[in-house]
Amino acid sequence: MFNNSSANRPLWLIPLAVGVLFLFLPLLGLDYGTSRQVQLSIILALVVSGMNLSLGYAGELALGQVAMYAAGAYAAGLLSIHGQTDLLIQLAAAGLSGLVVGVLTGVPGLRMGSWTLAMTSFFLVLLVPDIISVFKEYTGGRNGLAGINPPTVFGYDLGSTGYYVAMVLVTMAWFAAMRNIVASRMGLALRVLKKSPVLASAMGISVYRMKLMAYALAAIPAGLAGALFANLDLYVSPESIGFGFAVTVLAASVLGGSMSVYGAIAGAGVLQFALNYSSDLQQFSPLIAGVILIVGGVALTGGLAGMGETTVRWLGARLAGAGNDNARASAGASAGTLDHIDGQPLIANDVSKSFGGNQALDGVSLQAMPGAITALIGPNGSGKTTLLNIICGFYRGQSGEISLGGKEMHGLAPDRVARLGVSRTFQTPHIPDQLTVKEVVITGRYTHEQASILGVLFRSPRYRRIVRNDERDAKRVLELVGLAHLESVVATSLPLGQRRLLELARCLISNPGAILLDEVASGLDENEIKVLSRILRELRDKGSTIVLVEHNFQLVTSLADQIFVLAQGRVMSSGTPEHVRADPKVKREYLGVDTGNGDQE
Ligand code: ADP
Ligand code: MG
């Protein structure tokens, strides 16, 4: 089992180390050609880093980085030509220009959904040369933007060494910010989103806003890179900003590992040097980039960064004597760590839903109260999951009201429902890739107190306090479900029983008004069911509102305070377990066919 120690490493250590390394590179006495390639690699790394944020973390294929880069380059260059040579001001303007291009193209691209961002950003890249030539009075058209003045900072001329140092510092600052974003709840939310939009919205994440945020943020490093490029040669050539550059960026992102922070540096370095190794090769550069893209995508899962990480883990496991901390969930997990849970009454009234001619739900009413376990049972196809999906906002019923704590919520989008306090698990647990157990639990906190994006970038005191609270509460809920000893383990490596408990912990950390558990016991062995039952009773006693969708009649009668029996979209019987068990209709229709082991789905 792997221990993910990266979460505990000081966040500034790697950017600092990489930055210092680059700062001292010129001392090696590099020749002109090599040091130029190093400088171009740094610029490319910034653009690639933005690509990683939107492609790798948000799972959105968008090539618009090139347009944002162009916006940054021309903004900085034009400022300089008109007398504003201060690099800091140019960087701010360039970052902002990139951001504007990002938002303007991201909004329509993402609004229309699925592949449209890929397409709109692709066209945007193809349009860049046209836009440049349309405004040729300002941009110089095909001749490029010439006459850029040497950059200054606070009136001091930077000189070539000073400029190199400035480039490295800007890049370090961005990578530190990127690391902060990725390690924050927003970074976790992005990975949840990448795993599944359904999971994301069930956790209160607005899919559209999150993707737009990632795409727009990715515009900042691209804009900065543009400004650095303009001041490097004091000239912006339009040829260098086109479709070929987009392919290079994509290839470097994939090669370095698009879901990584520092992979961008490795990928950019390799691409920059490979494509410009000799001038004979340069005519083939799109071809080389394409080949690297395909090889990187097919052969190197996780790219160079993934390879490095695997190697480090392998060495670490060797050195540690292959330590194994994958103990089974302890049946005697400590109790009483969450003092009180603010459950709310969840009330569905007269809900109907039909799919075409199929009446899946026909006037169903259900009440689930705080401090009680309410079970929803019924044979396959009786409408249980449909009701759950309507409560969570994934479907909309034709009629009926649904409220939590008196707040009407029928018809709201799933992320709104989640933010009102409805938390759920899935029939097949949804666990995002590459997160530790503790991180998965923290993703459940998305709707809680949020830090501003600036707070995240600069790790403000408020942001740090939120992180401390998240960590503390993650520990507490993990203790409650008996997974505390596995907090650093990669979550996808857990067996099914522990995944279900992990989903439960993820629900609990948001202190939900109601918890909906879909077939939470299916696939668990007898021992695991015992652990689960004990935890559910404990949660009920603390005041939780729990809705248990379940096949297993025995489990339900031993656990639930209230049972609703569905059959063909109607509530056939409801009441205490004794009442329901004694109901002749239930005996005939349900228990008659199903003797208590539950049918399979
Ligand atoms: P359960 O969870 O109790 O097994 P469901 O809620 O999944 O039952 O299904 C209830 C009925 O609604 C079934 O007849 C099923 O075929 C139908 N149904 C559920 N979801 C859809 C859908 N998305 N489209 C069409 N029919 C559906
Ligand atoms: Mg179902």
XYZ file of C-alpha atoms and ligand atoms in Angstrom:
629
model
C 0.000 0.000 0.000
C 1.312 3.422 -0.889
C 1.701 6.226 1.526
C 1.065 9.518 -0.105
C 3.432 11.797 1.697
C 3.176 14.700 -0.743
C 0.301 16.124 1.267
C 2.614 16.584 4.239
C 5.510 18.150 2.388
C 5.892 21.906 2.830
C 4.198 23.367 -0.205
C 6.929 25.826 -1.089
C 9.804 23.360 -0.992
C 9.609 21.996 -4.539
C 9.000 25.291 -6.361
C 11.877 26.758 -4.382
C 14.221 23.886 -5.220
C 13.311 23.907 -8.912
C 13.611 27.686 -9.066
C 17.028 27.722 -7.420
C 18.168 25.045 -9.833
C 17.126 27.198 -12.784
C 18.648 30.312 -11.254
C 22.034 28.635 -11.092
C 21.860 27.066 -14.547
C 23.613 29.994 -16.279
C 26.575 29.531 -13.925
C 27.282 26.274 -15.738
C 28.454 28.440 -18.608
C 25.838 27.362 -21.129
C 26.396 28.413 -24.719
C 24.017 30.919 -26.264
C 21.880 28.322 -28.054
C 21.393 26.189 -24.966
C 20.575 29.044 -22.642
C 18.040 30.330 -25.140
C 16.375 26.905 -25.186
C 16.310 26.964 -21.371
C 14.563 30.338 -21.476
C 12.042 29.170 -24.039
C 11.471 26.026 -21.963
C 10.583 28.165 -18.965
C 8.063 30.113 -21.045
C 6.629 26.926 -22.516
C 6.404 25.382 -19.039
C 4.117 28.205 -17.933
C 1.755 27.657 -20.841
C 1.818 23.894 -20.303
C 1.072 24.379 -16.631
C -2.153 26.160 -17.570
C -2.992 23.326 -19.931
C -2.468 20.874 -17.068
C -4.938 22.736 -14.914
C -7.733 22.607 -17.478
C -6.884 19.354 -19.272
C -5.343 17.299 -16.496
C -7.228 18.457 -13.443
C -10.547 19.671 -14.850
C -10.617 17.068 -17.635
C -11.445 19.644 -20.274
C -9.658 19.480 -23.616
C -9.068 23.097 -24.551
C -6.369 24.488 -26.784
C -7.136 28.119 -26.030
C -3.901 28.573 -24.081
C -2.295 29.686 -27.313
C -4.771 32.539 -27.771
C -4.300 33.583 -24.155
C -0.550 33.498 -24.698
C -0.930 35.712 -27.776
C -3.121 38.115 -25.811
C -0.439 38.339 -23.115
C 2.378 38.829 -25.607
C 0.641 41.584 -27.542
C -0.641 43.316 -24.406
C 2.878 43.461 -22.959
C 4.464 44.408 -26.270
C 1.981 47.213 -26.970
C 2.397 48.609 -23.476
C 6.147 48.663 -23.954
C 5.947 50.333 -27.350
C 3.753 53.013 -25.805
C 6.285 53.684 -23.095
C 5.248 51.389 -20.266
C 8.349 49.219 -19.875
C 7.777 48.151 -16.271
C 7.738 44.371 -16.327
C 5.449 44.062 -13.302
C 2.781 46.221 -14.899
C 3.132 44.357 -18.162
C 2.791 41.025 -16.394
C -0.356 42.175 -14.622
C -1.829 43.431 -17.897
C -0.829 40.260 -19.721
C -2.306 37.984 -17.062
C -5.492 40.004 -17.167
C -5.656 39.896 -20.990
C -5.246 36.126 -20.882
C -8.008 35.953 -18.289
C -10.355 38.029 -20.448
C -9.752 35.775 -23.458
C -10.255 32.744 -21.198
C -13.572 33.947 -19.814
C -14.878 35.203 -23.173
C -14.209 31.896 -24.884
C -14.848 29.679 -21.880
C -18.376 30.889 -21.169
C -19.920 29.962 -24.538
C -17.683 26.925 -24.904
C -18.679 25.481 -21.563
C -22.310 26.589 -21.653
C -22.976 24.411 -24.644
C -21.435 21.419 -22.957
C -19.430 18.318 -23.844
C -17.118 18.891 -26.807
C -17.861 22.496 -27.556
C -15.030 23.971 -25.510
C -12.581 21.799 -27.406
C -14.069 23.024 -30.678
C -14.392 26.727 -29.814
C -10.870 26.850 -28.438
C -9.581 25.022 -31.509
C -11.147 27.613 -33.800
C -9.833 30.343 -31.566
C -6.302 29.072 -32.161
C -6.857 29.011 -35.912
C -8.213 32.558 -35.737
C -5.238 34.042 -33.904
C -3.179 34.825 -37.052
C -6.248 36.388 -38.698
C -6.979 38.561 -35.713
C -3.354 39.665 -35.695
C -3.478 40.652 -39.366
C -6.874 42.355 -39.116
C -5.453 44.712 -36.511
C -2.150 45.111 -38.278
C -1.841 48.823 -37.572
C -1.409 47.880 -33.943
C 0.058 44.381 -34.140
C 2.330 44.779 -37.118
C 0.433 41.984 -38.862
C 2.621 39.335 -40.449
C 5.731 41.401 -39.887
C 5.372 40.977 -36.176
C 5.381 43.461 -33.360
C 8.703 45.276 -33.339
C 10.065 48.178 -31.335
C 9.495 46.716 -27.886
C 11.729 48.446 -25.339
C 13.977 46.637 -22.863
C 12.014 45.763 -19.718
C 12.531 47.624 -16.463
C 11.456 47.100 -12.865
C 10.814 50.256 -10.811
C 12.793 52.225 -13.374
C 15.847 49.974 -13.329
C 16.970 48.349 -16.533
C 16.987 44.600 -15.995
C 19.735 43.581 -18.391
C 19.891 40.055 -19.705
C 20.882 38.396 -16.419
C 18.313 40.388 -14.496
C 15.691 39.430 -17.017
C 16.535 35.766 -16.707
C 16.228 35.981 -12.917
C 12.892 37.760 -13.308
C 11.648 35.007 -15.638
C 12.579 32.332 -13.143
C 10.980 34.205 -10.247
C 7.705 34.730 -12.118
C 7.630 31.065 -13.064
C 8.377 29.981 -9.498
C 5.591 32.179 -8.199
C 3.107 30.667 -10.629
C 4.146 27.100 -9.846
C 3.799 27.779 -6.141
C 0.323 29.186 -6.797
C -0.540 26.193 -8.976
C 0.616 23.861 -6.229
C -1.619 25.723 -3.779
C -4.620 25.436 -6.071
C -4.107 21.745 -6.679
C -3.650 20.975 -2.988
C -6.693 22.996 -1.967
C -10.299 21.889 -1.789
C -10.703 23.372 -5.247
C -8.030 21.006 -6.541
C -9.785 18.112 -4.864
C -13.101 19.279 -6.302
C -11.566 19.312 -9.774
C -10.505 15.729 -9.384
C -13.960 14.761 -8.158
C -15.361 16.454 -11.229
C -12.995 14.593 -13.478
C -14.079 11.285 -11.986
C -17.737 12.061 -12.516
C -19.944 15.111 -12.918
C -22.705 13.197 -11.125
C -20.502 12.728 -8.080
C -19.395 16.354 -8.244
C -22.905 17.728 -8.328
C -24.000 15.365 -5.566
C -21.348 17.055 -3.490
C -22.524 20.553 -4.186
C -20.047 21.384 -6.923
C -21.433 23.338 -9.861
C -19.865 21.550 -12.820
C -20.083 24.530 -15.134
C -18.616 27.037 -12.717
C -15.819 24.727 -11.697
C -14.766 24.045 -15.286
C -14.941 27.709 -16.157
C -12.837 28.555 -13.112
C -10.161 26.051 -14.122
C -10.130 27.217 -17.735
C -10.012 30.876 -16.755
C -7.293 30.362 -14.146
C -5.276 28.452 -16.732
C -5.269 31.666 -18.767
C -3.113 33.453 -16.210
C 0.151 31.527 -16.725
C -0.426 31.642 -20.489
C -0.755 35.416 -20.348
C 2.341 35.724 -18.155
C 4.275 33.520 -20.561
C 3.216 35.771 -23.420
C 4.602 38.834 -21.641
C 7.875 37.055 -20.892
C 8.144 36.031 -24.534
C 7.565 39.570 -25.797
C 10.325 40.930 -23.571
C 12.773 38.158 -24.372
C 13.410 39.096 -28.001
C 11.747 42.515 -27.780
C 9.764 41.272 -30.735
C 6.627 39.152 -31.162
C 6.453 37.012 -34.239
C 3.025 35.758 -35.241
C 4.463 32.553 -36.759
C 5.452 31.338 -33.340
C 1.844 31.577 -32.138
C -0.256 29.202 -34.145
C -1.597 25.721 -34.397
C 1.873 24.159 -34.228
C 2.411 25.820 -30.877
C -0.904 24.423 -29.618
C 0.193 20.905 -30.548
C 3.527 21.468 -28.816
C 1.772 22.597 -25.639
C -0.571 19.618 -25.713
C 2.284 17.186 -26.344
C 4.357 18.656 -23.521
C 1.394 18.455 -21.168
C 0.732 14.812 -21.970
C 4.398 13.857 -21.945
C 5.079 15.563 -18.627
C 1.895 14.197 -17.093
C -1.111 16.471 -17.448
C -2.353 15.709 -13.969
C 0.754 16.993 -12.289
C 2.218 20.313 -11.265
C 5.903 19.927 -12.054
C 5.466 17.548 -14.981
C 4.925 20.717 -17.031
C 8.578 21.661 -16.551
C 9.837 18.236 -17.616
C 7.457 18.026 -20.574
C 8.244 21.558 -21.740
C 11.995 20.973 -21.449
C 11.906 17.789 -23.479
C 9.686 19.263 -26.202
C 11.640 22.490 -26.447
C 14.978 20.729 -26.838
C 13.632 17.931 -29.065
C 11.976 20.299 -31.520
C 14.908 22.685 -31.761
C 17.763 20.243 -31.517
C 18.971 21.201 -34.953
C 17.678 23.499 -37.630
C 17.419 20.511 -40.012
C 14.864 18.979 -37.714
C 12.799 22.131 -37.254
C 10.784 21.613 -40.430
C 9.558 18.338 -38.941
C 8.648 19.823 -35.583
C 4.845 19.371 -35.885
C 5.495 15.742 -36.780
C 7.854 15.253 -33.841
C 5.375 16.918 -31.485
C 2.631 14.652 -32.817
C 4.717 11.539 -32.305
C 5.634 12.601 -28.776
C 1.965 13.293 -28.087
C 0.937 9.820 -29.214
C 3.809 8.003 -27.541
C 3.350 10.000 -24.333
C -0.395 9.406 -24.323
C -0.248 5.703 -25.090
C 2.889 4.472 -23.406
C 3.345 6.715 -20.411
C 0.356 6.750 -18.096
C 0.756 9.845 -15.962
C 3.620 11.086 -18.127
C 7.136 11.772 -16.902
C 5.763 13.017 -13.583
C 3.869 9.755 -13.097
C 6.982 7.786 -13.955
C 9.024 9.785 -11.459
C 6.434 9.298 -8.768
C 6.228 5.560 -9.362
C 10.013 5.337 -9.135
C 10.113 7.329 -5.903
C 7.391 5.138 -4.419
C 9.154 1.995 -5.521
C 12.419 3.171 -3.952
C 10.551 4.288 -0.843
C 8.871 0.900 -0.508
C 12.254 -0.809 -0.964
C 13.910 1.318 1.693
C 11.029 0.960 4.123
C 11.041 -2.813 3.729
C 7.685 -2.728 1.952
C 5.756 -1.590 5.012
C 2.174 -2.756 4.959
C -0.410 -0.713 6.765
C -3.462 -2.141 5.070
C -5.122 -3.541 8.148
C -8.790 -4.383 7.906
C -11.287 -1.888 9.246
C -11.256 -2.338 12.964
C -14.626 -3.481 14.231
C -14.042 -1.581 17.452
C -13.705 1.928 16.071
C -13.897 4.577 18.739
C -17.266 6.171 19.251
C -18.456 9.534 20.380
C -16.101 11.770 18.397
C -18.848 13.678 16.597
C -20.970 15.007 19.386
C -24.135 15.972 17.649
C -25.420 15.873 14.087
C -28.012 18.388 12.966
C -30.385 16.138 11.082
C -33.373 17.820 9.396
C -36.771 16.393 8.518
C -36.801 15.209 4.895
C -40.296 15.132 3.502
C -41.490 13.983 0.096
C -45.148 14.559 -0.609
C -47.148 12.998 -3.428
C -44.242 12.643 -5.848
C -44.982 11.228 -9.300
C -42.666 10.494 -12.161
C -43.162 8.715 -15.429
C -40.628 7.766 -18.051
C -42.584 7.837 -21.280
C -45.571 5.632 -20.576
C -43.925 3.926 -17.607
C -45.238 5.306 -14.303
C -42.129 4.806 -12.151
C -43.556 6.703 -9.158
C -47.222 7.313 -8.541
C -48.020 9.684 -5.693
C -45.273 8.593 -3.328
C -44.962 10.272 0.073
C -42.188 9.625 2.544
C -41.105 11.244 5.794
C -37.664 10.803 7.288
C -37.057 12.372 10.688
C -33.889 13.331 12.559
C -32.742 10.689 15.002
C -34.341 7.905 12.992
C -33.360 5.417 10.328
C -35.961 5.398 7.592
C -35.807 2.474 5.197
C -37.100 2.407 1.662
C -37.512 -1.137 0.408
C -39.212 -2.775 -2.500
C -38.522 -5.218 -5.295
C -36.409 -4.418 -8.314
C -37.936 -1.734 -10.494
C -40.315 -0.497 -7.793
C -38.944 3.035 -8.012
C -36.480 3.341 -5.093
C -33.572 4.748 -7.045
C -35.906 7.005 -8.996
C -37.186 8.549 -5.767
C -33.629 8.992 -4.530
C -32.654 10.674 -7.786
C -35.619 13.024 -7.609
C -34.797 13.988 -4.030
C -31.191 14.692 -5.061
C -32.232 16.740 -8.074
C -30.987 14.414 -10.805
C -34.545 13.915 -12.051
C -37.522 16.147 -11.771
C -40.854 14.608 -10.870
C -44.020 15.587 -12.760
C -45.595 16.611 -9.476
C -45.069 16.647 -5.733
C -43.107 18.579 -3.117
C -39.831 17.688 -1.478
C -38.412 19.618 1.441
C -35.514 19.463 3.827
C -35.953 21.266 7.131
C -39.000 23.000 5.677
C -37.150 24.318 2.619
C -38.786 23.330 -0.646
C -36.264 21.915 -3.094
C -38.085 19.889 -5.742
C -36.693 20.781 -9.150
C -33.457 22.396 -7.944
C -30.190 21.358 -9.590
C -28.263 18.583 -7.795
C -25.486 20.890 -6.585
C -28.069 23.227 -5.035
C -29.774 20.311 -3.288
C -26.412 19.152 -1.964
C -25.680 22.636 -0.665
C -29.010 22.644 1.150
C -27.754 19.627 3.083
C -28.704 16.436 1.267
C -25.774 14.048 1.110
C -25.747 10.665 -0.572
C -23.740 7.560 -1.283
C -23.888 5.612 -4.512
C -24.913 2.059 -5.213
C -21.448 1.617 -6.738
C -19.127 3.798 -4.663
C -17.721 6.747 -6.625
C -14.143 7.305 -5.500
C -11.955 9.764 -7.442
C -8.556 8.542 -8.628
C -5.259 9.389 -6.992
C -6.676 10.774 -3.772
C -5.846 9.502 -0.327
C -8.600 8.374 2.012
C -8.323 11.627 3.947
C -8.487 13.735 0.783
C -11.601 11.906 -0.386
C -13.268 12.720 2.915
C -12.252 16.371 2.598
C -13.870 16.577 -0.850
C -17.142 16.179 1.061
C -16.492 19.597 2.616
C -16.815 21.474 -0.621
C -19.995 23.267 0.371
C -18.730 24.269 3.803
C -17.034 27.646 4.453
C -15.158 28.405 1.262
C -11.974 30.393 0.892
C -11.689 32.888 -1.949
C -9.508 32.000 -4.882
C -7.009 34.654 -3.779
C -7.026 33.086 -0.345
C -6.131 29.770 -1.947
C -3.410 31.241 -4.172
C -1.717 33.017 -1.289
C -2.699 30.632 1.500
C -4.365 33.357 3.542
C -4.848 32.894 7.310
C -8.539 32.206 6.740
C -7.694 29.583 4.139
C -5.223 27.930 6.505
C -7.804 27.857 9.259
C -10.303 26.187 6.916
C -7.688 23.604 5.957
C -6.936 22.888 9.625
C -10.638 22.417 10.351
C -11.049 20.172 7.322
C -8.154 18.002 8.466
C -9.367 17.819 12.042
C -12.904 16.885 11.046
C -11.704 14.396 8.436
C -9.849 12.607 11.220
C -12.943 12.624 13.384
C -15.297 11.160 10.816
C -12.692 8.606 9.773
C -12.426 7.551 13.391
C -16.169 7.272 13.540
C -16.330 4.861 10.596
C -13.171 3.036 11.697
C -10.896 4.045 8.807
C -8.607 6.466 10.644
C -5.607 4.158 10.345
C -5.953 4.231 6.534
C -6.047 8.007 6.074
C -2.895 8.183 3.931
C -3.737 5.221 1.744
C -4.739 5.731 -1.895
C -8.520 5.452 -1.680
C -9.135 3.492 -4.875
C -7.075 0.630 -3.452
C -9.611 -0.023 -0.676
C -11.859 -3.078 -0.859
C -15.597 -2.553 -1.399
C -16.596 -2.642 2.268
C -14.161 0.102 3.171
C -15.141 2.146 0.128
C -18.706 2.168 1.361
C -17.576 3.326 4.791
C -15.415 5.955 3.103
C -18.429 7.291 1.192
C -20.305 7.444 4.451
C -17.462 9.419 6.035
C -17.474 11.778 3.047
C -21.193 12.384 3.645
C -20.706 12.955 7.354
C -18.008 15.606 7.104
C -20.502 18.038 5.576
C -22.737 17.658 8.645
C -25.641 16.900 6.314
C -29.273 17.533 7.059
C -30.108 14.153 5.569
C -28.034 11.203 4.430
C -29.323 8.969 1.644
C -27.674 5.576 1.393
C -28.299 3.621 -1.804
C -27.880 -0.138 -1.278
C -25.149 0.553 1.209
C -24.947 -3.048 2.449
C -24.834 -4.809 -0.888
C -21.626 -6.719 -1.461
C -20.590 -6.521 2.193
C -19.785 -9.606 4.256
C -21.455 -10.374 7.552
C -18.742 -8.731 9.614
C -18.783 -5.584 7.523
C -22.557 -5.376 7.803
C -22.186 -5.521 11.587
C -19.723 -2.633 11.550
C -21.990 -0.657 9.252
C -25.092 -1.306 11.395
C -23.284 -0.200 14.519
C -22.170 3.018 12.814
C -25.642 3.775 11.449
C -27.214 3.267 14.888
C -24.619 5.533 16.395
C -25.327 8.237 13.811
C -29.043 7.947 14.411
C -28.514 8.356 18.149
C -26.553 11.527 17.471
C -29.498 13.020 15.599
C -28.852 12.147 11.974
C -31.642 11.834 9.405
C -30.880 8.609 7.551
C -32.666 7.182 4.534
C -31.645 3.645 3.764
C -32.508 2.245 0.346
C -32.092 -1.449 0.751
C -33.043 -4.869 -0.574
C -32.136 -6.903 2.462
C -35.371 -7.254 4.466
C -33.710 -8.707 7.538
C -31.165 -5.925 7.763
C -33.892 -3.340 7.317
C -36.149 -4.743 10.008
C -33.281 -4.958 12.470
C -32.069 -1.412 11.801
C -34.902 0.828 10.729
C -37.295 2.805 12.878
C -39.641 3.419 9.953
C -40.087 1.410 6.790
C -41.682 2.430 3.514
C -42.412 -0.463 1.175
C -42.608 0.466 -2.495
C -44.261 -1.674 -5.114
C -44.764 -0.598 -8.700
C -44.227 3.033 -7.895
C -46.626 3.215 -4.932
C -46.155 3.006 -1.188
C -47.745 -0.337 -0.438
C -47.174 -0.215 3.303
C -45.387 1.920 5.840
C -44.747 2.054 9.574
C -42.592 0.385 12.201
C -40.778 -2.844 11.330
C -43.304 -4.848 13.390
C -46.196 -3.241 11.587
C -44.737 -3.765 8.139
C -43.699 -7.342 8.831
C -47.207 -8.173 9.987
C -48.928 -6.441 7.070
C -50.704 -9.149 5.039
C -50.109 -7.233 1.794
C -46.374 -7.144 2.423
C -46.389 -10.814 3.394
C -48.198 -11.743 0.225
C -46.682 -9.420 -2.313
C -43.201 -8.975 -1.094
C -42.132 -11.493 1.512
C -44.057 -14.208 -0.302
C -41.763 -13.966 -3.277
C -38.692 -12.826 -1.506
C -37.849 -14.700 1.660
C -35.573 -12.123 3.085
C -32.250 -12.356 1.297
C -33.112 -9.590 -1.056
C -33.251 -9.829 -4.802
C -30.207 -8.944 -6.801
C -29.735 -5.843 -8.857
P -35.467 0.332 -8.114
O -34.362 1.232 -7.724
O -36.522 0.203 -7.088
O -34.976 -0.993 -8.564
P -35.878 2.210 -10.292
O -36.215 3.450 -9.599
O -34.498 2.055 -10.786
O -36.242 0.963 -9.350
O -36.863 1.997 -11.507
C -38.275 2.196 -11.426
C -38.867 2.097 -12.805
O -38.511 3.227 -13.566
C -38.421 0.888 -13.589
O -39.499 0.405 -14.351
C -37.350 1.442 -14.500
O -37.274 0.716 -15.690
C -37.838 2.858 -14.738
N -36.744 3.786 -14.938
C -35.848 4.178 -14.006
N -34.998 5.092 -14.500
C -35.369 5.282 -15.793
C -34.884 6.105 -16.864
N -33.843 6.945 -16.696
N -35.504 6.044 -18.057
C -36.569 5.233 -18.243
N -37.061 4.436 -17.292
C -36.486 4.450 -16.087
Mg -32.144 0.866 -7.535
